[in-house]
Coordinates of C-alpha atoms (C1' of nucleotides) in Angstrom, one line a residue:
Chain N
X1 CA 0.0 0.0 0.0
X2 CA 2.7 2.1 -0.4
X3 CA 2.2 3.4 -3.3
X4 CA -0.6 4.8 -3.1
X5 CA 0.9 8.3 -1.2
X6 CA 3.9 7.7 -4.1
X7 CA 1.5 7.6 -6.9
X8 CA -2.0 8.8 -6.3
X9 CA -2.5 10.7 -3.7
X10 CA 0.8 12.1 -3.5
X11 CA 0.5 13.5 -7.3
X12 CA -2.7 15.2 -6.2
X13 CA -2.3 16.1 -2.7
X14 CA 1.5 17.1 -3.1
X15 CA 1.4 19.8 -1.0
X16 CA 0.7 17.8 2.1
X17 CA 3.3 16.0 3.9
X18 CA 3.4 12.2 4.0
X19 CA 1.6 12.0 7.8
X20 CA -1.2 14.1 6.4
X21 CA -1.1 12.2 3.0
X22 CA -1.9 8.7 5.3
X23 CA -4.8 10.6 7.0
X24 CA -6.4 11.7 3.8
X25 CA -6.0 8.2 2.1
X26 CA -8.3 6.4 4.3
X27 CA -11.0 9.1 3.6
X28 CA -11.2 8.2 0.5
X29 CA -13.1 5.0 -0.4
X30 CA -11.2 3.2 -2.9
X31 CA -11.2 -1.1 -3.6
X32 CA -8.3 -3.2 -4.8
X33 CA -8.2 -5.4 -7.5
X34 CA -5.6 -7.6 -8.7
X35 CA -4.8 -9.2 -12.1
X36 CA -3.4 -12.5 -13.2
X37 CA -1.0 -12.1 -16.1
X38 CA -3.6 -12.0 -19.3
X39 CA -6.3 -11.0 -17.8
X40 CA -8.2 -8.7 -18.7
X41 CA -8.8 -5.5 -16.9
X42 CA -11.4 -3.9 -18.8
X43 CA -13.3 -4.1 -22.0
X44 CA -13.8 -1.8 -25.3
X45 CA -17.3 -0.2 -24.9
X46 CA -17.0 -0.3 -20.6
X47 CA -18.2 2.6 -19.3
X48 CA -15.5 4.5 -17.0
X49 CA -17.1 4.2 -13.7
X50 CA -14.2 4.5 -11.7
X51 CA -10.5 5.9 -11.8
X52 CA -8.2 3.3 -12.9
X53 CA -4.4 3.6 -11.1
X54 CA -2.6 1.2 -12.0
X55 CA -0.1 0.7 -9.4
X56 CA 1.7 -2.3 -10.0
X57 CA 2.2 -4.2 -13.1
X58 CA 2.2 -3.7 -16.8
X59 CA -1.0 -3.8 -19.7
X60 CA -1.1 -3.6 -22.7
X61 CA -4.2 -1.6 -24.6
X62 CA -5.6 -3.4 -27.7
X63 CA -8.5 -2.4 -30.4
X64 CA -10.3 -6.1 -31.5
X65 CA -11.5 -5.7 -34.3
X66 CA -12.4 -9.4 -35.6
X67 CA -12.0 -12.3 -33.5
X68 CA -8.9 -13.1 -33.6
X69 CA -7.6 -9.9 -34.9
X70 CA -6.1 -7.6 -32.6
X71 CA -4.2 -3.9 -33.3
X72 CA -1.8 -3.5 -30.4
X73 CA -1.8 0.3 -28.9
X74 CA 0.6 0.7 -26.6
X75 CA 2.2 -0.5 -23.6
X76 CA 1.9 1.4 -19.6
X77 CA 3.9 0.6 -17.0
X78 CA 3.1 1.5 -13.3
X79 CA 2.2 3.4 -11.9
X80 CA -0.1 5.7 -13.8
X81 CA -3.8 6.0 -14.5
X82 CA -5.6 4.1 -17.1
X83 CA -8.5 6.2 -17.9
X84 CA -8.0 9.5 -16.7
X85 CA -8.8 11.5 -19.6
X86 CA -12.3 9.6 -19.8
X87 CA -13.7 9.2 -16.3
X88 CA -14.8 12.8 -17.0
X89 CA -15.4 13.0 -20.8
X90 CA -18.8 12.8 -22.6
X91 CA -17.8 9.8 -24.2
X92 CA -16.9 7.8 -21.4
X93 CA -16.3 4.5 -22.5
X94 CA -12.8 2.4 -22.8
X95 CA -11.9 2.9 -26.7
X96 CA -9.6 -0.5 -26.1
X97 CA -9.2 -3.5 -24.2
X98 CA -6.8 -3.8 -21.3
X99 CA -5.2 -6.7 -20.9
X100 CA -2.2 -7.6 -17.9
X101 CA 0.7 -8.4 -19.4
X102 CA 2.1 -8.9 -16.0
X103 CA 0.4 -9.6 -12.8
X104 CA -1.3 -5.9 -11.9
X105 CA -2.9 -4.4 -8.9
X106 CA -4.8 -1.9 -9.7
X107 CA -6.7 0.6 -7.0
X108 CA -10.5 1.7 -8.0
X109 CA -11.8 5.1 -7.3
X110 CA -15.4 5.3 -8.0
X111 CA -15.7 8.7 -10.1
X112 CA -18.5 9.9 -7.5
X113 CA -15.7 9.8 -4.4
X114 CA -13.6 11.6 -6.5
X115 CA -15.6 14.8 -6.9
X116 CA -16.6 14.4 -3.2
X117 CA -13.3 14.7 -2.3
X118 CA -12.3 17.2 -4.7
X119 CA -15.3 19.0 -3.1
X120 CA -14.2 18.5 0.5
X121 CA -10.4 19.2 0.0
X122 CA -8.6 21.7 -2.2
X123 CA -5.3 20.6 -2.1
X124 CA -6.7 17.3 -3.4
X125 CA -8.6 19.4 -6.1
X126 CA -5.4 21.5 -7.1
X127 CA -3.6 18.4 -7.4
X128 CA -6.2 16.3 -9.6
X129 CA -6.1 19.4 -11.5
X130 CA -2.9 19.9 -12.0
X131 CA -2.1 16.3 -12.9
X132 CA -4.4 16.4 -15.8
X133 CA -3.6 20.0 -17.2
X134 CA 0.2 19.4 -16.6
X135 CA -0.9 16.0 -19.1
X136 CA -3.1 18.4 -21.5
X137 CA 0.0 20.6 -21.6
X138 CA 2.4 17.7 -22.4
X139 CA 0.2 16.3 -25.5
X140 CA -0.2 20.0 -27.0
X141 CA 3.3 20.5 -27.4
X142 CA 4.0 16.7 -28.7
X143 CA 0.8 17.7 -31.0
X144 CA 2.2 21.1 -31.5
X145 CA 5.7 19.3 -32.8
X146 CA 4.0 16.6 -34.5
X147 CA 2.2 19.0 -36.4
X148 CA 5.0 20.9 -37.7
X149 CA 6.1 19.4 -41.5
X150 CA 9.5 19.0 -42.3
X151 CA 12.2 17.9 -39.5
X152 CA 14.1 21.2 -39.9
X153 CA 10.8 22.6 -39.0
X154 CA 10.1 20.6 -35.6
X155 CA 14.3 21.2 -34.7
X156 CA 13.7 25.8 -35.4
X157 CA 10.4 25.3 -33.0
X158 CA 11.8 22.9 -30.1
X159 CA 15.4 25.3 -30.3
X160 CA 13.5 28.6 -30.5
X161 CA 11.3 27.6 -27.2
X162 CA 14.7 26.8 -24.9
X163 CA 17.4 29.1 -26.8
X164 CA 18.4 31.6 -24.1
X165 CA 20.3 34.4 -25.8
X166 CA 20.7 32.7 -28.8
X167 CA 22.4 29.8 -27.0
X168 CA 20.6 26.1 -26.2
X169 CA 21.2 23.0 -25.2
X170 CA 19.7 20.0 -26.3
X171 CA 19.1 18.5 -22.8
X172 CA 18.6 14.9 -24.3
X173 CA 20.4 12.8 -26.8
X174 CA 20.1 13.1 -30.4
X175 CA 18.5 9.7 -30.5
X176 CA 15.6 10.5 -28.1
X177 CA 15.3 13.7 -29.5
X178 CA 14.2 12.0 -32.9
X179 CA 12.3 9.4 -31.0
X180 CA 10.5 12.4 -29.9
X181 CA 9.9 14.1 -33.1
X182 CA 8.8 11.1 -34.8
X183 CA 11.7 10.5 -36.8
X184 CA 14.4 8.4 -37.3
X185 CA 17.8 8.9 -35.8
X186 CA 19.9 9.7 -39.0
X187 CA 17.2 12.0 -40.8
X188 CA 17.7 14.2 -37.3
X189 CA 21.3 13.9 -37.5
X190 CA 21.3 14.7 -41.4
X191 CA 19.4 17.6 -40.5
X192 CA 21.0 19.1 -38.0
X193 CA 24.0 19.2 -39.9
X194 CA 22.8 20.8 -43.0
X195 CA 21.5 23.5 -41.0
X196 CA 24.9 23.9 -39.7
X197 CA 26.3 23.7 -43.0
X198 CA 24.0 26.6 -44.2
X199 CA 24.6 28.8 -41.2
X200 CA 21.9 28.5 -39.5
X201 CA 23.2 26.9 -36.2
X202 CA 26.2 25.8 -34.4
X203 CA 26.6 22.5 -32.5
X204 CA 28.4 20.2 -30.9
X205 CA 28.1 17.8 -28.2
X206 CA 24.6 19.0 -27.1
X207 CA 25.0 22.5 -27.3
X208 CA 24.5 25.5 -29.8
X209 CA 23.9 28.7 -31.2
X210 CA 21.3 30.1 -33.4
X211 CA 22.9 31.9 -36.0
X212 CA 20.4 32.8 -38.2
X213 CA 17.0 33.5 -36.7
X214 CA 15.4 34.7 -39.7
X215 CA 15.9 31.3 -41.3
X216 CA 14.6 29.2 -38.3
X217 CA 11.4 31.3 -38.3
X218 CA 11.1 30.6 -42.5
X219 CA 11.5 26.7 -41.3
X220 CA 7.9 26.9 -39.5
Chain S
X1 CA -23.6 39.3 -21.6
X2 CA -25.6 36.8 -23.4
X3 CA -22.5 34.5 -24.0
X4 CA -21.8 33.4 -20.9
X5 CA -24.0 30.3 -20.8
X6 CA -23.7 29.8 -24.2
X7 CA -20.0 29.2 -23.5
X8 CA -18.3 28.5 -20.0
X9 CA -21.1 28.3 -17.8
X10 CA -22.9 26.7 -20.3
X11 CA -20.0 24.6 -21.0
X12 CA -19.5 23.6 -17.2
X13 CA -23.0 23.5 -16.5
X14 CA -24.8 21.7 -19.0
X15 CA -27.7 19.9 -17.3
X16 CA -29.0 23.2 -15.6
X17 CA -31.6 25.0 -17.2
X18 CA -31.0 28.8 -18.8
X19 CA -32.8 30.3 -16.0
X20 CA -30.6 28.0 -13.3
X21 CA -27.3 29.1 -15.0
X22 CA -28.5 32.8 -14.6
X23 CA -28.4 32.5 -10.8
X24 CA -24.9 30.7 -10.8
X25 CA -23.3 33.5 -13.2
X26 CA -24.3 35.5 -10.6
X27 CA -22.3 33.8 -8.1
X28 CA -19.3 33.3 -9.8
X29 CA -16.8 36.6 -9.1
X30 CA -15.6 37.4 -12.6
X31 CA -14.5 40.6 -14.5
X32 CA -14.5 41.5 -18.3
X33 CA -12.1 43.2 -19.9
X34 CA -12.0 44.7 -23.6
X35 CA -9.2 45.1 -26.1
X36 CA -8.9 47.2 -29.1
X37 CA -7.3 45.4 -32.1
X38 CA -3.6 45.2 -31.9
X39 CA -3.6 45.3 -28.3
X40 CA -1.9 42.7 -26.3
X41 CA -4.0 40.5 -23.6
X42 CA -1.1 38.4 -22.3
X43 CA 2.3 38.6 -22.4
X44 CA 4.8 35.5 -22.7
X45 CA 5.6 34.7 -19.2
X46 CA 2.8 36.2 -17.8
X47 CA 1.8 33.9 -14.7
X48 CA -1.7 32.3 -15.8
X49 CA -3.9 33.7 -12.6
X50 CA -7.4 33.5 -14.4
X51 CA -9.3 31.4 -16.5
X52 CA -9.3 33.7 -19.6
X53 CA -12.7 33.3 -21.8
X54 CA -12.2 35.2 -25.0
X55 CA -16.3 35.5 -25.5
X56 CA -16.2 38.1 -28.2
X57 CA -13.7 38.6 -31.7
X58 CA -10.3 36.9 -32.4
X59 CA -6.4 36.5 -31.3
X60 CA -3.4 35.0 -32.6
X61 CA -0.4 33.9 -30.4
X62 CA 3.1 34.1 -30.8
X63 CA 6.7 33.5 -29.8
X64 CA 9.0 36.4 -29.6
X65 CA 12.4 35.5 -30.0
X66 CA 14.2 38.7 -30.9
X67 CA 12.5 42.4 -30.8
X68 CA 10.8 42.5 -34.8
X69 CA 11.2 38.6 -35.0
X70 CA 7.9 36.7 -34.0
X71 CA 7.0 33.5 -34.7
X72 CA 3.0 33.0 -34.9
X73 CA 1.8 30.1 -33.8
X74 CA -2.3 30.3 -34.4
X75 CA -5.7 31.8 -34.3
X76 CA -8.3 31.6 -32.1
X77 CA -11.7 32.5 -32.4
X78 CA -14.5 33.0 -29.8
X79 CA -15.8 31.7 -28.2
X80 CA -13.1 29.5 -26.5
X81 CA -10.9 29.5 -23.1
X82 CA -7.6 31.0 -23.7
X83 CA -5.6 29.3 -21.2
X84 CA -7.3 26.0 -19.6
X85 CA -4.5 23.7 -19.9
X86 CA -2.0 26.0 -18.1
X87 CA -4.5 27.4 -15.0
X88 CA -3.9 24.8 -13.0
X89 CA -0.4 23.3 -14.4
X90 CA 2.5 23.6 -12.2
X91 CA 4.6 25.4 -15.2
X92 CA 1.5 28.0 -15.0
X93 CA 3.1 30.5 -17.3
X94 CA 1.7 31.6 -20.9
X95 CA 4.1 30.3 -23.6
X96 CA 2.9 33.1 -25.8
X97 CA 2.0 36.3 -26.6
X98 CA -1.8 36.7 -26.9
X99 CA -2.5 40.0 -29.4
X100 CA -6.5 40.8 -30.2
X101 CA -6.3 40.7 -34.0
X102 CA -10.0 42.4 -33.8
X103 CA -11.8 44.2 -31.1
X104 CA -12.4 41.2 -28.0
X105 CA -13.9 40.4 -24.9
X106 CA -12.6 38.5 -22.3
X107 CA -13.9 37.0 -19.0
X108 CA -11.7 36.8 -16.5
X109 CA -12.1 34.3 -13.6
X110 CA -9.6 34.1 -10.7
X111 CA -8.7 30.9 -10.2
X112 CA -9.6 30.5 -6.7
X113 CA -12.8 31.5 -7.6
X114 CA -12.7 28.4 -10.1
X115 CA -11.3 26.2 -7.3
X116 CA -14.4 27.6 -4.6
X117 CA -17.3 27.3 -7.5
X118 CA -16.1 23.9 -8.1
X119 CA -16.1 22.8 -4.5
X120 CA -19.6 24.4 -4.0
X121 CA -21.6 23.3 -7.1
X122 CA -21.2 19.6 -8.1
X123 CA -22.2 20.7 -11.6
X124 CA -20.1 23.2 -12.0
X125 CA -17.2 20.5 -11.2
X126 CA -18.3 18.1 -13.5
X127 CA -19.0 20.3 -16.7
X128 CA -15.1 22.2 -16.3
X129 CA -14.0 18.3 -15.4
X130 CA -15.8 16.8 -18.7
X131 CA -14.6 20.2 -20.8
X132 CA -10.8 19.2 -20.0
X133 CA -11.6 15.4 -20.7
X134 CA -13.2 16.3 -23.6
X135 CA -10.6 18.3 -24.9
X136 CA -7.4 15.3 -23.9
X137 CA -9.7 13.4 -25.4
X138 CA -9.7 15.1 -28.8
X139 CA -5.9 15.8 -28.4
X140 CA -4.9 11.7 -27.4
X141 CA -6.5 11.1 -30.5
X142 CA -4.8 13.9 -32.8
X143 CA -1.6 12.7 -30.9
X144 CA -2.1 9.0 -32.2
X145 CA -2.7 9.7 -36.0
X146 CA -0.2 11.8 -36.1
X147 CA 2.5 9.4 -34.1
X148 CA 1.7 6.5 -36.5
X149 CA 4.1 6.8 -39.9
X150 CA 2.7 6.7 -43.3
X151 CA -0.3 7.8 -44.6
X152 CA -1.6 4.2 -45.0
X153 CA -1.3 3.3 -41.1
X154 CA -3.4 6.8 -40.6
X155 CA -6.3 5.7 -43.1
X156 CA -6.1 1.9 -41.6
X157 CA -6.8 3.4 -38.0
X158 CA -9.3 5.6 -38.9
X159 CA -11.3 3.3 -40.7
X160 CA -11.0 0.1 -38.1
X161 CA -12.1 3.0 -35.6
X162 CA -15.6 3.4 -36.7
X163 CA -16.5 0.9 -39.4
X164 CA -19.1 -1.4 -38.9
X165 CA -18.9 -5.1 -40.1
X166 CA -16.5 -3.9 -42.5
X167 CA -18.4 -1.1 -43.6
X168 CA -17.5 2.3 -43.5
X169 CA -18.5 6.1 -43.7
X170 CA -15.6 9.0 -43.9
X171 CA -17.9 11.5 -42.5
X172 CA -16.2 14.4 -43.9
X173 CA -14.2 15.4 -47.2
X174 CA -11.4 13.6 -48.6
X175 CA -9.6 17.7 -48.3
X176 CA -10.6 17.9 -44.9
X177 CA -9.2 14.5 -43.7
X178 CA -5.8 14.7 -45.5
X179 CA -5.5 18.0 -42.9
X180 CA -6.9 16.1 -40.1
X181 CA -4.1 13.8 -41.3
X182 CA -1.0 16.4 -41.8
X183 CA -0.5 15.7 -45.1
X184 CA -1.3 16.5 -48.5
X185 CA -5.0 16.1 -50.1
X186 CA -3.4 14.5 -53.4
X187 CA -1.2 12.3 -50.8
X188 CA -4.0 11.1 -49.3
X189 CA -6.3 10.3 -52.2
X190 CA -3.0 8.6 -54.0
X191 CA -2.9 6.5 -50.6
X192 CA -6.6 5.6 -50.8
X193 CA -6.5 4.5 -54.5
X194 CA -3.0 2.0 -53.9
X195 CA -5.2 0.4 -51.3
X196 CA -8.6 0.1 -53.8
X197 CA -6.0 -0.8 -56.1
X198 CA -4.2 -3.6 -54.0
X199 CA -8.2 -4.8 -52.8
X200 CA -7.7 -3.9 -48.9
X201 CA -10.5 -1.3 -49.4
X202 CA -13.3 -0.7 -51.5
X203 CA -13.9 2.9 -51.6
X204 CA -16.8 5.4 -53.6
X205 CA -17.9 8.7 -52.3
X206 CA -17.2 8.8 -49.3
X207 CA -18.5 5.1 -48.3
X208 CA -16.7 2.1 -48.3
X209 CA -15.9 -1.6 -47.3
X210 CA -12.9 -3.5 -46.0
X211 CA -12.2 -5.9 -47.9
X212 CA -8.8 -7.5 -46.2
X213 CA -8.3 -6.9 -42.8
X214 CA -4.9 -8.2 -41.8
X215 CA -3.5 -6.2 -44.4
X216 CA -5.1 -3.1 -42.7
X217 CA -3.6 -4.4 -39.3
X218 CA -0.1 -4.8 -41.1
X219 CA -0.4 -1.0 -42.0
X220 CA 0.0 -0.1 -38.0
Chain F
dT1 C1' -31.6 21.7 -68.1
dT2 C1' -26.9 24.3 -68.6
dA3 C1' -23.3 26.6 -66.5
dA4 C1' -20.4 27.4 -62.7
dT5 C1' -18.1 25.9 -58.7
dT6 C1' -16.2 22.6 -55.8
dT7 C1' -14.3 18.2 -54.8
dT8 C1' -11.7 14.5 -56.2
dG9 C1' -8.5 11.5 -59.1
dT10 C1' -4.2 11.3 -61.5
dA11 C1' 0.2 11.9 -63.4
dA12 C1' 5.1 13.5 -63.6
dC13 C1' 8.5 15.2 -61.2
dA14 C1' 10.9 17.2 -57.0
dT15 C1' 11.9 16.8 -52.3
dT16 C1' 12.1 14.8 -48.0
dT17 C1' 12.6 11.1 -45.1
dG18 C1' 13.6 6.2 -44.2
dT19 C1' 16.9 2.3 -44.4
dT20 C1' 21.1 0.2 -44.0
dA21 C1' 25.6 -0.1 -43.2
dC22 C1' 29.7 1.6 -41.7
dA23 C1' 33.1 5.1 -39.8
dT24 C1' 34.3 8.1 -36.1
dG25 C1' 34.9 9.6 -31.5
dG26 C1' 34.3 9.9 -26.7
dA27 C1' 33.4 7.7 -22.0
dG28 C1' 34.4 4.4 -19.2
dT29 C1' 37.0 0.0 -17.9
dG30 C1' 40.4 -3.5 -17.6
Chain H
dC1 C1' 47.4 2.2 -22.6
dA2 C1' 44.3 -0.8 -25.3
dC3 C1' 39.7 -2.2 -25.4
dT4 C1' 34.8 -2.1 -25.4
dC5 C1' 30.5 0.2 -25.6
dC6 C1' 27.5 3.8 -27.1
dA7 C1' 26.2 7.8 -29.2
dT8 C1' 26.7 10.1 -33.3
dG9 C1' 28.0 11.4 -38.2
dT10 C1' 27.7 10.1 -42.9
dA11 C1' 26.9 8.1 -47.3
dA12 C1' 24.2 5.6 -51.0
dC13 C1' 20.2 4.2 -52.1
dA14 C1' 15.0 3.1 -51.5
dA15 C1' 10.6 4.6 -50.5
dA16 C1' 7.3 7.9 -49.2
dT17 C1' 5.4 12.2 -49.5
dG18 C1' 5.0 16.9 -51.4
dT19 C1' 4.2 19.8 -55.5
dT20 C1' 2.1 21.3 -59.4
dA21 C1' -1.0 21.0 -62.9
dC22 C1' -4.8 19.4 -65.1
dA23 C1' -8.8 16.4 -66.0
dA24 C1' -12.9 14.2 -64.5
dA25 C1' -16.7 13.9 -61.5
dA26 C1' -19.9 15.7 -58.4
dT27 C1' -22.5 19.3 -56.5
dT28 C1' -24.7 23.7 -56.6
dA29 C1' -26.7 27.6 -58.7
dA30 C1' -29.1 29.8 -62.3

DNA sequence: TTAATTTTGTAACATTTGTTACATGGAGTG
DNA sequence: CACTCCATGTAACAAATGTTACAAAATTAA
């Protein structure tokens, strides 16, 4: 159980220390469920009743789409929430199955104690808050750089956003930057170095200048 | 003044009636503030202390990089929250400039006020919570078309999304969906006819059928 | 109906990106 | 120091996508 401070709780009532964190737990009615390796955890089409951590474990998220047919989505590792961005939406059923690759616990909030304790305590508001907008601000700028066409284009607007005084640094390798991006490794690398070829930039080992800001801004 | 239900509070309070959501304005402490075009609403940096509404007219936002050197990033039209995502994240600064590109409106709610109107009407709570799901909803999805590579993998997730024993409707123009895409309308209808053409797809005004299913699935 | 307008299909070619394979260079280890 | 292990640069070629231009089809207006 203690992850729940580490993962739940603490990501929404981060303000509070751990002693207070234990208190607030227990106010909070919330059921435990575990999962044998290929289970499944939910179906496409279940309504999302209840706030899904999962706190221990591994699924995988699949769409069926004839028997026998299955298109693999993605992987999630503990801890982190299954349906967050549904238990409030409209349309609030799974759009996938979840399966357990690995034997999962996962801890159950019914969506009605949620707002009742939202309602009851702030910091617990501010923090369910702020984990979801901190998440809507993470997917607008991978949109944002997904969106952009051309590599050159998605390097001008992820340098121009941390380039202090004309000077940046990369903060990440080359390779996860491209992973990032959405791109391979070499078509990154090949671009980076015609940009510095033309003037535009300077770099080496993870660090640069903008040269030429005129031509980063053409590049969007 | 009219707007207001039609937009946030109708937007957060959707299952009251027009004469309920009269009352509740009421109780929600808010300001409105007006901008001439040209003006500027927000600066970059600015710390994000209210839920900006822009109710009335239109703004763009951009990056300054260097004095005379902007970057614009988009337009936004009313009626639509300027800054939801970053309210209530911990990095709670604007990333942009916000300029009225015609004469605006703007509400202005604090966000404690937010924060108190949400612990004191359930409603209230549940309409800003389903807004925000609604909108990671709508960005998750963006997120995924855009993260799979190739045109082909794009169409063969749209289509196993929401046909029907194997039976499909686009729903919208073939222009419309190659931008929904990020790519070019003669791209995409090239992409369509190589998949009529190899007999995964049947395909005619708008409708269509799939005809070969684990070649779709090999696509992703 | 015809005419006008919009949407879509197609083709030829340019450009970009992916793929593969290998070279280089640094960081750490024995 | 030599050696290994990664991260990165680079090159040649393949494949995908963009670009441009135009024709055909569908839709709308007159």
């Amino acid at each position: 159980m203690e992850n729940l401070d580490l993962l739940f709780f603490c990501a929404t009532c981060r303000d509070k220390s751990p002693e207070e964190v234990v208190k607030i737990k227990c106010t909070i009615p919330h059921s435990i469920k575990n999962y044998k390796k290929g289970e499944y955890i939910v179906y496409q089409g279940d309504k999302v009743e209840y706030l899904y951590m999962l706190v221990k474990g591994k699924v995988k998220t699949e769409i069926v789409s004839d028997p026998g047919l299955t298109l693999h989505i993605e992987e999630i590792q503990a801890p982190y929430p299954l349906a967050a961005a549904f238990l409030f939406a409209d349309n609030n059923r799974f759009p996938v199955d979840v399966i357990a690759l690995e034997d999962s616990e996962i801890i159950l909030v019914r969506k009605d104690s949620i707002e009742k304790q939202m309602a009851e305590c702030p910091h617990f508001l501010r923090g369910f808050m702020a984990f979801t907008a901190n998440r809507m601000q993470f997917l607008s700028e991978r949109l944002k750089i997904f969106s952009l066409k051309g590599i050159k284009a998605k390097i001008a607007f992820y340098l121009l956003q941390r380039a202090k005084n004309n000077e940046f640094e990369l903060g990440r390798s080359i390779a996860s930057l491209a992973e990032y991006f959405g791109v391979e490794r070499p078509s990154l690398s090949r671009a980076i170095s015609e940009m510095v070829r033309d003037g535009i930039i300077e770099f080496k080992a993870g660090k640069g200048k903008i040269i030429n800001r005129n031509a980063m801004k053409e590049m969007l």
